[in-house]
PDB file of C-alpha atoms in Angstrom:
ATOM      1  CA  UNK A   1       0.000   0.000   0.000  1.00 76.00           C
ATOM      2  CA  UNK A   2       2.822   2.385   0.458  1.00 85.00           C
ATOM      3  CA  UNK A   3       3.739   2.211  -3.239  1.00 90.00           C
ATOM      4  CA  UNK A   4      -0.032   4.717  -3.170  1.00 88.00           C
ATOM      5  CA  UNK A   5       1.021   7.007  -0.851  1.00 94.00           C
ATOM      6  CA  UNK A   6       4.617   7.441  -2.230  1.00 95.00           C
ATOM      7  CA  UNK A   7       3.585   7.537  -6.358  1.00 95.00           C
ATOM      8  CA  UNK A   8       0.582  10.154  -5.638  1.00 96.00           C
ATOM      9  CA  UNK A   9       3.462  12.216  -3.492  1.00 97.00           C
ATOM     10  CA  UNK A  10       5.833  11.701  -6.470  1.00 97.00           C
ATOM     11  CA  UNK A  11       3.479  13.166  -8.780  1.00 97.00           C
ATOM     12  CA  UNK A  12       2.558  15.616  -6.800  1.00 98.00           C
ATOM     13  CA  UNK A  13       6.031  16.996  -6.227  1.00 98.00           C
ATOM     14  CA  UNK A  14       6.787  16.838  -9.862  1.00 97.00           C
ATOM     15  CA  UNK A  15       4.083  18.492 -10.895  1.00 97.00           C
ATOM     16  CA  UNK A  16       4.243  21.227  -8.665  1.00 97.00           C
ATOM     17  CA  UNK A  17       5.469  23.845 -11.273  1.00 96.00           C
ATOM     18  CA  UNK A  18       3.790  22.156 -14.431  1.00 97.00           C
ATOM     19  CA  UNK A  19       0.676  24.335 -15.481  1.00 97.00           C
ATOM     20  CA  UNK A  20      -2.054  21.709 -14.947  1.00 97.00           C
ATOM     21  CA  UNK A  21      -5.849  21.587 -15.530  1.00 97.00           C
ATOM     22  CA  UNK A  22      -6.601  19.109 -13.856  1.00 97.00           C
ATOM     23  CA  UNK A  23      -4.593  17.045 -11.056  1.00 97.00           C
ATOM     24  CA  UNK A  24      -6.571  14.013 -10.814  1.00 96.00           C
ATOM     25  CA  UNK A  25      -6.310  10.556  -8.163  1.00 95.00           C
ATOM     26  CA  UNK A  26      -8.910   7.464  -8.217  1.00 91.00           C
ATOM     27  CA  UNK A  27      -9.236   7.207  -4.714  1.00 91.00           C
ATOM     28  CA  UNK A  28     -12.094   4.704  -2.763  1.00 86.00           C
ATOM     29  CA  UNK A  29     -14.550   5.074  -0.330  1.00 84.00           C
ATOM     30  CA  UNK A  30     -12.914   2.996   2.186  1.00 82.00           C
ATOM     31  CA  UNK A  31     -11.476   6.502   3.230  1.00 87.00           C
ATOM     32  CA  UNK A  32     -14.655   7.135   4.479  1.00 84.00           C
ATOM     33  CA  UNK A  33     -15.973   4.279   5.849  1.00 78.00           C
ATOM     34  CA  UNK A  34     -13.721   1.706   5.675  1.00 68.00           C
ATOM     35  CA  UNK A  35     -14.289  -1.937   6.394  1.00 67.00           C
ATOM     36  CA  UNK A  36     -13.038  -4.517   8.977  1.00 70.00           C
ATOM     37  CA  UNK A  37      -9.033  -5.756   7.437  1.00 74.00           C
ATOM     38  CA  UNK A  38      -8.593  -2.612   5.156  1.00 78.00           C
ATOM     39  CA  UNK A  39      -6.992  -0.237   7.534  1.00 86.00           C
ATOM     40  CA  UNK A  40      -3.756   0.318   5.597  1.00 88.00           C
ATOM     41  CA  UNK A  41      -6.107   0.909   2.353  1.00 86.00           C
ATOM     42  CA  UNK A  42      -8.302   3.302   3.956  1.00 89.00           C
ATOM     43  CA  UNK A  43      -5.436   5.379   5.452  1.00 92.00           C
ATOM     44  CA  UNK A  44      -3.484   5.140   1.962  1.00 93.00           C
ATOM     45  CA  UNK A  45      -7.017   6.757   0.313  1.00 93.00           C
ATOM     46  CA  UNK A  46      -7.136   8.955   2.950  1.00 94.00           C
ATOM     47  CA  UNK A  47      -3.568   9.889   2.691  1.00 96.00           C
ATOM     48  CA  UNK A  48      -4.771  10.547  -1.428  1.00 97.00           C
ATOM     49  CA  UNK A  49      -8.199  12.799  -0.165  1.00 97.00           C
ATOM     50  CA  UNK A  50      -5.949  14.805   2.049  1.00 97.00           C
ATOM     51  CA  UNK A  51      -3.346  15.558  -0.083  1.00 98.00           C
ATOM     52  CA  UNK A  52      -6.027  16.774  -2.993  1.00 98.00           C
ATOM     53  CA  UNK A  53      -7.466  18.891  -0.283  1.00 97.00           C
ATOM     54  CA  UNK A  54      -3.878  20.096   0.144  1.00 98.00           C
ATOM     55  CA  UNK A  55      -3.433  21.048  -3.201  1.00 98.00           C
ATOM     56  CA  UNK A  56      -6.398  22.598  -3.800  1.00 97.00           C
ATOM     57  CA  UNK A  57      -7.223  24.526  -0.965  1.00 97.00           C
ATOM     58  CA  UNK A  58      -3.624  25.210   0.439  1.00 98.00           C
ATOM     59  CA  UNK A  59      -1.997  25.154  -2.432  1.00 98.00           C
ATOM     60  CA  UNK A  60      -4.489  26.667  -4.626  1.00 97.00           C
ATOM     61  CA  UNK A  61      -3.190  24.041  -7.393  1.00 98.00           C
ATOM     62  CA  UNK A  62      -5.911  21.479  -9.166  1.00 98.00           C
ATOM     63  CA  UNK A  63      -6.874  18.930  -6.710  1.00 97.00           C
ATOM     64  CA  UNK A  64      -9.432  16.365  -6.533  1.00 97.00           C
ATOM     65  CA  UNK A  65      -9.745  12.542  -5.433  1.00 96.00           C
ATOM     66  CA  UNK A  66     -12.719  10.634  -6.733  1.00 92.00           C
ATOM     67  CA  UNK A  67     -13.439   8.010  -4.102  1.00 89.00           C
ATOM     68  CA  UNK A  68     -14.494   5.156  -6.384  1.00 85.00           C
ATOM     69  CA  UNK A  69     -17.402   2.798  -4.528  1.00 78.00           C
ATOM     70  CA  UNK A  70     -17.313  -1.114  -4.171  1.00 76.00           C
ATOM     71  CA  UNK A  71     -16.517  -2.324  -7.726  1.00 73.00           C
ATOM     72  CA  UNK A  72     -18.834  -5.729  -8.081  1.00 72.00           C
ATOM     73  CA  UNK A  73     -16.647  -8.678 -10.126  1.00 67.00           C
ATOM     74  CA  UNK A  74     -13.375  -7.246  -9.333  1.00 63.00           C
ATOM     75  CA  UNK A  75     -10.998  -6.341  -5.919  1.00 62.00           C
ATOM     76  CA  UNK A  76     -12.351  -7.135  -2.697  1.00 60.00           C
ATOM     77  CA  UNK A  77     -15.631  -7.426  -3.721  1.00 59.00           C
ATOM     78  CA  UNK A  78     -14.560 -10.638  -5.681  1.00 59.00           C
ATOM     79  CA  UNK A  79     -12.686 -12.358  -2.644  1.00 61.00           C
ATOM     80  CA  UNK A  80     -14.864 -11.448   0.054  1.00 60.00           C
ATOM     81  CA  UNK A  81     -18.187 -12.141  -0.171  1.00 61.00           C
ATOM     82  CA  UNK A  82     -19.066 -10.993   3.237  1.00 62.00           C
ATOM     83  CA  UNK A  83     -17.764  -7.797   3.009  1.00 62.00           C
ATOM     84  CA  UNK A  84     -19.933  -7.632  -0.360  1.00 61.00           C
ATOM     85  CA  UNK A  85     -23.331  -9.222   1.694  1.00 65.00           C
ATOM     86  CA  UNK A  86     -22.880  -6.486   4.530  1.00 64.00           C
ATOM     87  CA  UNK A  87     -22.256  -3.089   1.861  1.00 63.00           C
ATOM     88  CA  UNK A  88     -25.477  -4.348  -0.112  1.00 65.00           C
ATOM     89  CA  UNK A  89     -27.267  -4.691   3.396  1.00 64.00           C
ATOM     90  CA  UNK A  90     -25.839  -1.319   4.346  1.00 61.00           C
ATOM     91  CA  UNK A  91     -27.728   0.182   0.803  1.00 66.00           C
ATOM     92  CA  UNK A  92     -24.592   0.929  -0.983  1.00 69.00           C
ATOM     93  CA  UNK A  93     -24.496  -0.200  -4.477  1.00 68.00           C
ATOM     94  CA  UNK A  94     -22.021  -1.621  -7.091  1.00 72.00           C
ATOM     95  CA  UNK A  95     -20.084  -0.498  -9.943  1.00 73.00           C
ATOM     96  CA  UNK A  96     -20.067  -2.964 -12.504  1.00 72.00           C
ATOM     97  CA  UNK A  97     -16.937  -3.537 -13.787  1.00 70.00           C
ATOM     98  CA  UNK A  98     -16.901  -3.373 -17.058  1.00 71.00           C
ATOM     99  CA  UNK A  99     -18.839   0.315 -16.365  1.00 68.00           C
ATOM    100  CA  UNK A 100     -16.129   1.775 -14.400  1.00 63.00           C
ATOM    101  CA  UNK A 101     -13.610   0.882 -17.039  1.00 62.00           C
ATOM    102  CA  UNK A 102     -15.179   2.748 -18.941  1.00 57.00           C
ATOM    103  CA  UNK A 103     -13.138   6.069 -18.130  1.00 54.00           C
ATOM    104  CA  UNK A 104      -9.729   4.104 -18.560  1.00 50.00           C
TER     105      UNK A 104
END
């Protein structure tokens, strides 16, 4: 997980005097509410919300994070069919897939 934190730094640092529209991370909801095992991956996507804020708000530099939802098929979603039983209890939905490759 640190390979997140350290690449979104890197880019951030090198971008830092580049004239950018937009400054752009796929981050996940986990940040938010994260689920039982994924504490490294919700502090890495929180690490990735923070440092948009940073950017945008300190910085005054483009800045966002979109914090991607559970992904169905794919991730965690696709080992851990718990996890997937409790966020469809919970009322969250899924992203399909294919659908959020999409933007790739």
């Amino acid at each position: 997980m640190f390979q997140i934190i350290l690449g979104s730094f890197l880019l951030h640092q090198m971008s830092l005097e580049m004239d950018l529209d937009f400054f752009v991370m796929f981050s996940s909801m986990a940040s938010i509410v994260g689920n039982m095992g994924q504490s490294s991956y919700s502090a890495c996507n929180a690490f990735q919300d923070s440092l948009a804020q940073y950017r945008s708000h300190v910085l005054g530099l483009p800045g966002l994070a979109i914090n991607w939802g559970p992904i169905s098929g794919a991730g965690l979603m696709e080992r851990e069919c718990n996890v997937a039983k409790l966020m469809s209890i919970g009322g969250l939905g899924f992203i399909h897939a294919k659908d959020g490759t999409l933007f790739c």
